[in-house]
Coordinates of C-alpha atoms in Angstrom, one line a residue:
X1 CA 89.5 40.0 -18.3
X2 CA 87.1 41.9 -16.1
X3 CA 83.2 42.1 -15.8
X4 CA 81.9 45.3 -15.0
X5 CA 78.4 47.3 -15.4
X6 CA 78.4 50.8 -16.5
X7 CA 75.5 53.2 -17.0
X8 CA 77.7 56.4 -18.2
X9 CA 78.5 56.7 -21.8
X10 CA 81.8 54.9 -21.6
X11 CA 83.8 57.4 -21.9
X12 CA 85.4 57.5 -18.8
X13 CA 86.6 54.3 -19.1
X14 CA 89.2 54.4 -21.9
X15 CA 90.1 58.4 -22.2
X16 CA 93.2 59.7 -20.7
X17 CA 95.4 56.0 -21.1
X18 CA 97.5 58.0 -23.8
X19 CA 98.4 56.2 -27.4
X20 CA 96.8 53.4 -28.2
X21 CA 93.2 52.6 -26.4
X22 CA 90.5 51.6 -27.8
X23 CA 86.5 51.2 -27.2
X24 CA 84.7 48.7 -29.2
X25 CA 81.1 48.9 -28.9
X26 CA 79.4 45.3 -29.2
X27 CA 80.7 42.1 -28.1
X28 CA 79.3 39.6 -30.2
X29 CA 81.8 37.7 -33.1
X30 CA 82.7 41.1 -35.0
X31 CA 83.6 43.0 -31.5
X32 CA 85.4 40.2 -29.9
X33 CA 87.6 39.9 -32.5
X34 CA 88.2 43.2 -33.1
X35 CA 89.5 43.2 -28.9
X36 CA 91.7 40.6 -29.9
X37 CA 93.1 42.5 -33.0
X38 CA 93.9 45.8 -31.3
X39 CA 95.0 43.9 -27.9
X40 CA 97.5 42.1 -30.0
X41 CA 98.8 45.5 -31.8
X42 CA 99.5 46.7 -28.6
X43 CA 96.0 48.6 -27.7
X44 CA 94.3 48.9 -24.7
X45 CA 90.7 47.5 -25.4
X46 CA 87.3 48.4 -24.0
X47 CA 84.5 46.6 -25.0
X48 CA 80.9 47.9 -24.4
X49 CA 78.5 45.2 -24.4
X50 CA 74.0 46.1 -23.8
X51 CA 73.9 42.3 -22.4
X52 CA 74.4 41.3 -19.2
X53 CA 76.8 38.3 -20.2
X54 CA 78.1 36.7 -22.8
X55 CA 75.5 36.4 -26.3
X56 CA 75.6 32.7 -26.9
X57 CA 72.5 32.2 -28.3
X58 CA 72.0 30.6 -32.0
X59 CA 72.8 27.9 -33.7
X60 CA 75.7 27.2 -36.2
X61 CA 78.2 29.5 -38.3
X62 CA 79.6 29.1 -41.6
X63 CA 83.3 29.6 -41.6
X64 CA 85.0 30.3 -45.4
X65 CA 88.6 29.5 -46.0
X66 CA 88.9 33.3 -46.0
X67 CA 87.3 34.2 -42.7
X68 CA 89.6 30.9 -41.2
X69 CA 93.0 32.3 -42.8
X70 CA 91.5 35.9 -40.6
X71 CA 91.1 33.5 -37.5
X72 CA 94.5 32.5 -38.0
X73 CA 96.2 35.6 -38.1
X74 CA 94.3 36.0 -35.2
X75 CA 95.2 33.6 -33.3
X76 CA 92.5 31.3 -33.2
X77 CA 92.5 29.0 -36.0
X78 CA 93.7 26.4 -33.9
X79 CA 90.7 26.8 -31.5
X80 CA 88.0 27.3 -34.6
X81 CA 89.7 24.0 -35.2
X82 CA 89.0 21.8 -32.3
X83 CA 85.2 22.2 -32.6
X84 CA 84.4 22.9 -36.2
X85 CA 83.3 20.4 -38.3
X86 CA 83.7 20.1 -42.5
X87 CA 80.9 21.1 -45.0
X88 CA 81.1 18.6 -47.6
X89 CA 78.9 17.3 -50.2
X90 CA 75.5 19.3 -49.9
X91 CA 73.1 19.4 -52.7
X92 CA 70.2 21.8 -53.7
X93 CA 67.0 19.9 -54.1
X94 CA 63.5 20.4 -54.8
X95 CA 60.7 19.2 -52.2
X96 CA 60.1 16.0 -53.4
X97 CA 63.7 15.3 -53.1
X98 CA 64.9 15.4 -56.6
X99 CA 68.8 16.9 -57.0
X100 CA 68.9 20.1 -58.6
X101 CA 72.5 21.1 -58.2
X102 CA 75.6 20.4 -56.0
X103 CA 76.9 23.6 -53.7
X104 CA 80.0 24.5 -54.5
X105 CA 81.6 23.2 -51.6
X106 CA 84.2 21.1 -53.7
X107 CA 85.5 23.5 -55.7
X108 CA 85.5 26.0 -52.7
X109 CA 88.0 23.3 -51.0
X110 CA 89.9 22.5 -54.0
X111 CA 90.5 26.5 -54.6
X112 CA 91.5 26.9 -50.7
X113 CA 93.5 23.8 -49.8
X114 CA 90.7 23.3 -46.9
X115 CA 87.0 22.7 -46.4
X116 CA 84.3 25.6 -45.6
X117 CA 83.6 24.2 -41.5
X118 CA 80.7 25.2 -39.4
X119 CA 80.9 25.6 -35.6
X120 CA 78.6 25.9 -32.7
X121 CA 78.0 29.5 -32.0
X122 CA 78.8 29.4 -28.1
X123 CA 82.1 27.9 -29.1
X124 CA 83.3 30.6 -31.4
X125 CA 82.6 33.2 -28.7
X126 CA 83.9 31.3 -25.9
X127 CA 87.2 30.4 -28.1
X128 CA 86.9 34.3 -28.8
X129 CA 86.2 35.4 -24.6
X130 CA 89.2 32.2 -23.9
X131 CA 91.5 34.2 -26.3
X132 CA 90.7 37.7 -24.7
X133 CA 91.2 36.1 -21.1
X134 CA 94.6 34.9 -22.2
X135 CA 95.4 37.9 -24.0
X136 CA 94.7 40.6 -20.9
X137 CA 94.6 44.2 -20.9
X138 CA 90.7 44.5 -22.4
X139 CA 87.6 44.9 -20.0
X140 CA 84.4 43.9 -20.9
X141 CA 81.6 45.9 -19.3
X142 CA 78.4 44.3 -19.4
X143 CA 75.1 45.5 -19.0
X144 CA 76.0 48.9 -20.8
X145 CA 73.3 50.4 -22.3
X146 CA 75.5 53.2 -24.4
X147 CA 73.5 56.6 -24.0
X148 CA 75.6 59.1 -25.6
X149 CA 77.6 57.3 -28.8
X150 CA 79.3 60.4 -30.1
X151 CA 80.6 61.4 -26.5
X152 CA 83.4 58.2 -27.3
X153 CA 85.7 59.9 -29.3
X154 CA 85.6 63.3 -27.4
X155 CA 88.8 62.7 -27.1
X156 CA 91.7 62.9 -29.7
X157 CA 93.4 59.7 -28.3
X158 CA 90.7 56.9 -28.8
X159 CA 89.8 54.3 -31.4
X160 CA 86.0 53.9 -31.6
X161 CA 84.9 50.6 -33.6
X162 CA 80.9 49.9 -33.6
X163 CA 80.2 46.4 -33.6
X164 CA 77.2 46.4 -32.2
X165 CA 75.1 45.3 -35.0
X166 CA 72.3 45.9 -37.1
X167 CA 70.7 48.4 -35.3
X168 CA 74.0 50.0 -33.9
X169 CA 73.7 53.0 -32.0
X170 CA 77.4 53.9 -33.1
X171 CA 76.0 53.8 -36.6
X172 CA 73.7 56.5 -36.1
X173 CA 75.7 58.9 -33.8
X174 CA 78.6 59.2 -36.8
X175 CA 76.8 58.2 -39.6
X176 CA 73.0 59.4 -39.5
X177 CA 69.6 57.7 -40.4
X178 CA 70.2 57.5 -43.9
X179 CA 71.1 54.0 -43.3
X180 CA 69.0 51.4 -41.3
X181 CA 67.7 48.2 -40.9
X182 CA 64.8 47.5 -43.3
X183 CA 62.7 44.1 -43.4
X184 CA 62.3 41.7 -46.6
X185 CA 59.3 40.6 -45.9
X186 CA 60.4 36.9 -44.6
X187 CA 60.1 35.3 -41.4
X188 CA 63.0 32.7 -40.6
X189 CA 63.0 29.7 -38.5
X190 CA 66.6 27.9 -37.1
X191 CA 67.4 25.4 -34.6
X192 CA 69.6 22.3 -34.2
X193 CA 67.9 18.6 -34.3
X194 CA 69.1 15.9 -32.0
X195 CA 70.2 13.5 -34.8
X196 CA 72.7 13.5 -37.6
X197 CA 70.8 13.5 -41.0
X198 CA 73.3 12.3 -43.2
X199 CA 72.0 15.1 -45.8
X200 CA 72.8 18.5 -46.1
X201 CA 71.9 21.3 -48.6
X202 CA 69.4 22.7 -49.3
X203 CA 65.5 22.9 -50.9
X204 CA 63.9 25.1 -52.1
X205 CA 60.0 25.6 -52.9
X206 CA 57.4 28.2 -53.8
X207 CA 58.4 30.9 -51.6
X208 CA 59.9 28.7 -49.2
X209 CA 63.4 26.9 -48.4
X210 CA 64.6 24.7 -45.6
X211 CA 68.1 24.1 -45.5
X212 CA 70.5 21.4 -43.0
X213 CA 74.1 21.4 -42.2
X214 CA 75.9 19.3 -39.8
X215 CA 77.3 21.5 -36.6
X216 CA 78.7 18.9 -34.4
X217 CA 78.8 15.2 -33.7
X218 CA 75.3 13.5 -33.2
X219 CA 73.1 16.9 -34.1
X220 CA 72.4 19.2 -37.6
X221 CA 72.0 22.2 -38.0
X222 CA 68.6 23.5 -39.5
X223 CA 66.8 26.6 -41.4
X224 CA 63.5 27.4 -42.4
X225 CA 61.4 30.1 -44.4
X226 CA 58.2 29.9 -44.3
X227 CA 56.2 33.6 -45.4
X228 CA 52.5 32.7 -44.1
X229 CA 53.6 30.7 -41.2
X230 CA 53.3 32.5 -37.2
X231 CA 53.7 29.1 -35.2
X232 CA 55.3 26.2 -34.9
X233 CA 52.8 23.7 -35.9
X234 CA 52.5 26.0 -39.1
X235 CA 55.6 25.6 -39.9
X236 CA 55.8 21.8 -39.7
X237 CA 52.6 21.5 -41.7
X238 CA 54.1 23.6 -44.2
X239 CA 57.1 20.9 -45.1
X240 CA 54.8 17.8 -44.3
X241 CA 54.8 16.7 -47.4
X242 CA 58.5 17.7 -48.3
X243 CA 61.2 14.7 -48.9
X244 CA 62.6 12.8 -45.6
X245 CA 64.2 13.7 -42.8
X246 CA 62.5 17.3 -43.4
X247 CA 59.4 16.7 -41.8
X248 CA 61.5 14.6 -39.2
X249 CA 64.1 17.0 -38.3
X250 CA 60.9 19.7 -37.6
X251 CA 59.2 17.3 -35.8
X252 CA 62.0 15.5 -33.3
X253 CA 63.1 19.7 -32.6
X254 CA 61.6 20.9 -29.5
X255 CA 59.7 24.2 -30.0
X256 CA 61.2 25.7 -27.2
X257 CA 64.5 25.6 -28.6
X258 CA 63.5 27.4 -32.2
X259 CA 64.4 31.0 -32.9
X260 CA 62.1 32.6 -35.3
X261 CA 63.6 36.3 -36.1
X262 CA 62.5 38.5 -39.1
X263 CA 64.9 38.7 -42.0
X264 CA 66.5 42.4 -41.9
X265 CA 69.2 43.7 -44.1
X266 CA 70.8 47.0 -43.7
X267 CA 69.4 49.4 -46.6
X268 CA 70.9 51.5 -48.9
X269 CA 74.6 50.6 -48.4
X270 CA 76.7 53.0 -46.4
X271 CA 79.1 55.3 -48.4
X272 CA 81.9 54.5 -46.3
X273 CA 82.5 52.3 -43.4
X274 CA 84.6 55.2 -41.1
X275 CA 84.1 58.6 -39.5
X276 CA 86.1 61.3 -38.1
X277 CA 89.4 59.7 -38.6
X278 CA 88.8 57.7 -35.4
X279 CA 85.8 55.5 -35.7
X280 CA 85.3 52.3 -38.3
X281 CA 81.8 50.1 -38.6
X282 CA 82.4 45.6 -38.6
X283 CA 80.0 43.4 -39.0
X284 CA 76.4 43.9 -39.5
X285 CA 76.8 47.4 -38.1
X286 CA 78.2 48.0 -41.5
X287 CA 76.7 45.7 -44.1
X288 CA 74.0 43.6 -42.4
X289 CA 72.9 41.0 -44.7
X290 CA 70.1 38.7 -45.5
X291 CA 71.7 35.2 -44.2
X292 CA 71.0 32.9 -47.8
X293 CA 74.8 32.8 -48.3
X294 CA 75.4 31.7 -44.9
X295 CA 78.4 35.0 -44.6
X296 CA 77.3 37.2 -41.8
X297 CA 79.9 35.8 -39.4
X298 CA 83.0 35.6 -42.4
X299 CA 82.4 39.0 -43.0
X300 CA 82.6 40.3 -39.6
X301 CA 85.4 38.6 -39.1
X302 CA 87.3 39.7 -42.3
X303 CA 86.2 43.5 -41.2
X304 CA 87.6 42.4 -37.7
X305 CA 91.2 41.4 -39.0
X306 CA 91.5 43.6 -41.7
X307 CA 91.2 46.5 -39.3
X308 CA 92.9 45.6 -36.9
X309 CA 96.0 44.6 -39.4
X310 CA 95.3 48.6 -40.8
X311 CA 95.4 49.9 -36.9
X312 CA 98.7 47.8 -35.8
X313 CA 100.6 48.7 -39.0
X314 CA 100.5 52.4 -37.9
X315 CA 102.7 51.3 -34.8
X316 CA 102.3 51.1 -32.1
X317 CA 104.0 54.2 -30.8
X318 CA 102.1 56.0 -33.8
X319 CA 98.8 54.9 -31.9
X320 CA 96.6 57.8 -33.3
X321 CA 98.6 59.8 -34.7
X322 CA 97.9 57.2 -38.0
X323 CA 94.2 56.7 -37.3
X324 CA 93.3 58.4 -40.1
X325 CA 95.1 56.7 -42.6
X326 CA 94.6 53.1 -41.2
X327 CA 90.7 53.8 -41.0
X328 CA 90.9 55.1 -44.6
X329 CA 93.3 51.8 -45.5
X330 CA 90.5 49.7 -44.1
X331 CA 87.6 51.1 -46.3
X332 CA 88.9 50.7 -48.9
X333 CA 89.6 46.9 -48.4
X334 CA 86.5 45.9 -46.7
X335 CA 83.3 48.4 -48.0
X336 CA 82.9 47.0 -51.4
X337 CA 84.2 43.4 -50.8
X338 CA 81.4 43.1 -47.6
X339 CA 78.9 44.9 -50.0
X340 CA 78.8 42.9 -53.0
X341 CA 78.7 40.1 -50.6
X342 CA 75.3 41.7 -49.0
X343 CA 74.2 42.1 -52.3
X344 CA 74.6 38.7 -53.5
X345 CA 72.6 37.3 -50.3
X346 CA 69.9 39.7 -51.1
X347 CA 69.7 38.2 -54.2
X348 CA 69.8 34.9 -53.3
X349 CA 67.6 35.4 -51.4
X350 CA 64.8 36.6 -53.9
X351 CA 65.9 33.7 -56.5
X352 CA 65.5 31.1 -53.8
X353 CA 62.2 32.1 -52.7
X354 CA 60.6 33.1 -55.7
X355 CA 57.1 32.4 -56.8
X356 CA 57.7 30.9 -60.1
X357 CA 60.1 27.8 -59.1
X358 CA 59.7 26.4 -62.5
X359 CA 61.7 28.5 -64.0
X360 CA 64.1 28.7 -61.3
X361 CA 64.8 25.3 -60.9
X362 CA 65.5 24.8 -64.7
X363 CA 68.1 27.4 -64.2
X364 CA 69.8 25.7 -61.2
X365 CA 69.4 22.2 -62.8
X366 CA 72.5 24.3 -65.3
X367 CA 74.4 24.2 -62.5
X368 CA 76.9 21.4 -62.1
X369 CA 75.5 18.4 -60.2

């Protein structure tokens, strides 16, 4: 796997190969996987990346049973494997610690025949670049700031997959401005303390929720809304009073090390997920979502498999010839499965935070415990 910089459109690097290439525009989670998909069908991969290396910033991802069934078609399951840790017993709470309800993790584990796990995010995407290293025959070109989106598929013999996120140029080249990024009004807050808090779950209060997970041995994972707060010290002084270790996983987390990022969803849903016979949308290119139901990263991979699995069953000798088809094959699998999903966070999302918790709580405490 190479490293190059390009300042062209990208173009250039993946017409004229004949059947079966490929450029894939992003390379965080969705667009890695998506390499390793087509590379694995027989494709030979591009990937167009604005960075200038490798995006390993953030915390910890939620992995489903579904999305690690995707890794292992993939590939990768082993490698999610090695790192990933289980998500077991995590309750919803209110602020002065009293239980509400259990998550569903049991029954999530019972129905799958293996736990939900969470994993660092610079392990997934270095299991993902480790994978794409073995694999060969994709080039990564970082530092590509893509200028001209609808010049990739001039030609009639290349794949064009935008993964490049919520504000995806590839998005609006092929599919217009109907669609776009649109705030919810909610500032968010993660980072990872130093200590493993024996409690996970989350709690919620009056308009805000802070949630823990475990990520890896000896540190947890953390989350925070807080609407009024702009710093950190506002932020700690708005759970001061919330049930232990909150106040001590905010205040043992260096500052320097939080990333606060304004809650975005992408708004209204797209009417279809492909264009022009030759270019599909995965990941938050095509259904960004409010993070409450902790899916972002199963969804992208699910787009990531399923698409590839559509491309590769064309064969490989068919290459584009069967674009069409497989892009349509893909749509209709993924769009309203990642949509109801993106709907469902939203949701969650306003339930979680609303304004009259009363209420709300009386309605979780009808959950199972």
């Amino acid at each position: 796997m190479s490293s190059e910089t390009g300042t062209g459109t990208g173009t250039e690097s993946v017409r004229g190969r004949g059947v079966g290439t490929a450029v894939v525009v992003g390379a965080g989670v969705g667009g890695l996987a998506t390499a390793i998909g087509l590379r694995r069908a027989g494709w030979e991969v591009t990937v167009l990346e604005r960075r200038t290396s490798p995006d390993r910033y953030g915390t910890a991802f939620g992995i489903h049973p579904t999305a690690q069934a995707a890794l292992d078609r993939l590939g990768l399951g082993d490698a999610l494997r090695a790192r990933a840790v289980p998500y077991r017993d995590a309750r919803i709470r209110r602020p002065d610690g009293t239980v509400l309800a259990a998550l569903p993790l049991e029954r999530i584990e019972r129905k799958a025949g293996r736990p939900e796990l969470l994993i660092s995010r610079p392990y997934l995407i270095d299991a993902l670049l480790a994978e794409l290293d073995r694999l060969g025959g994709v080039r990564i070109e970082y530092g590509h700031r893509l200028t001209d989106a609808a010049a990739l598929a001039a030609g009639p013999d290349c794949l064009v997959v935008g993964a490049d996120g919520i504000n995806s140029v590839v998005r609006t080249a092929y599919f217009g401005h109907r669609s776009g990024p649109r705030p919810i009004g909610t500032v968010a807050w993660i980072g990872i303390a130093g200590f493993e808090t024996g409690l996970h779950g989350e709690t919620w209060g009056d308009g805000r929720f802070f949630g823990m997970t475990p990520v890896e041995p000896g540190r947890t994972n953390w989350y925070a809304t807080v609407p009024e707060a702009t710093t950190a010290r506002e932020v700690r002084a708005a759970f001061a009073d919330w049930h232990d270790p909150v106040p001590r996983v905010l205040a043992e987390t260096d500052p320097a090390t939080w990333i606060r990022y304004e809650m975005r969803h992408l708004h209204p849903a797209l009417p279809t997920f492909v264009a022009d016979g030759r270019v599909a949308l995965v990941g938050d290119a095509a259904h960004a979502m409010t993070p409450n139901l902790g899916q972002g990263t199963c969804t992208a991979l699910l787009d990531a498999e399923a698409l590839t699995r559509a491309v590769a069953a064309t064969g490989t000798a068919g290459g584009p010839a069967g674009l069409p088809g497989a892009l349509r094959a893909y749509d209709t699998e993924r769009r309203r499965s990642a949509q109801r999903v993106a709907f469902g966070s939203r949701n969650l999302h306003r339930f979680a935070t609303a304004c009259r918790p009363a209420l709300r709580d009386a309605l979780v405490g009808l959950l199972p415990g």
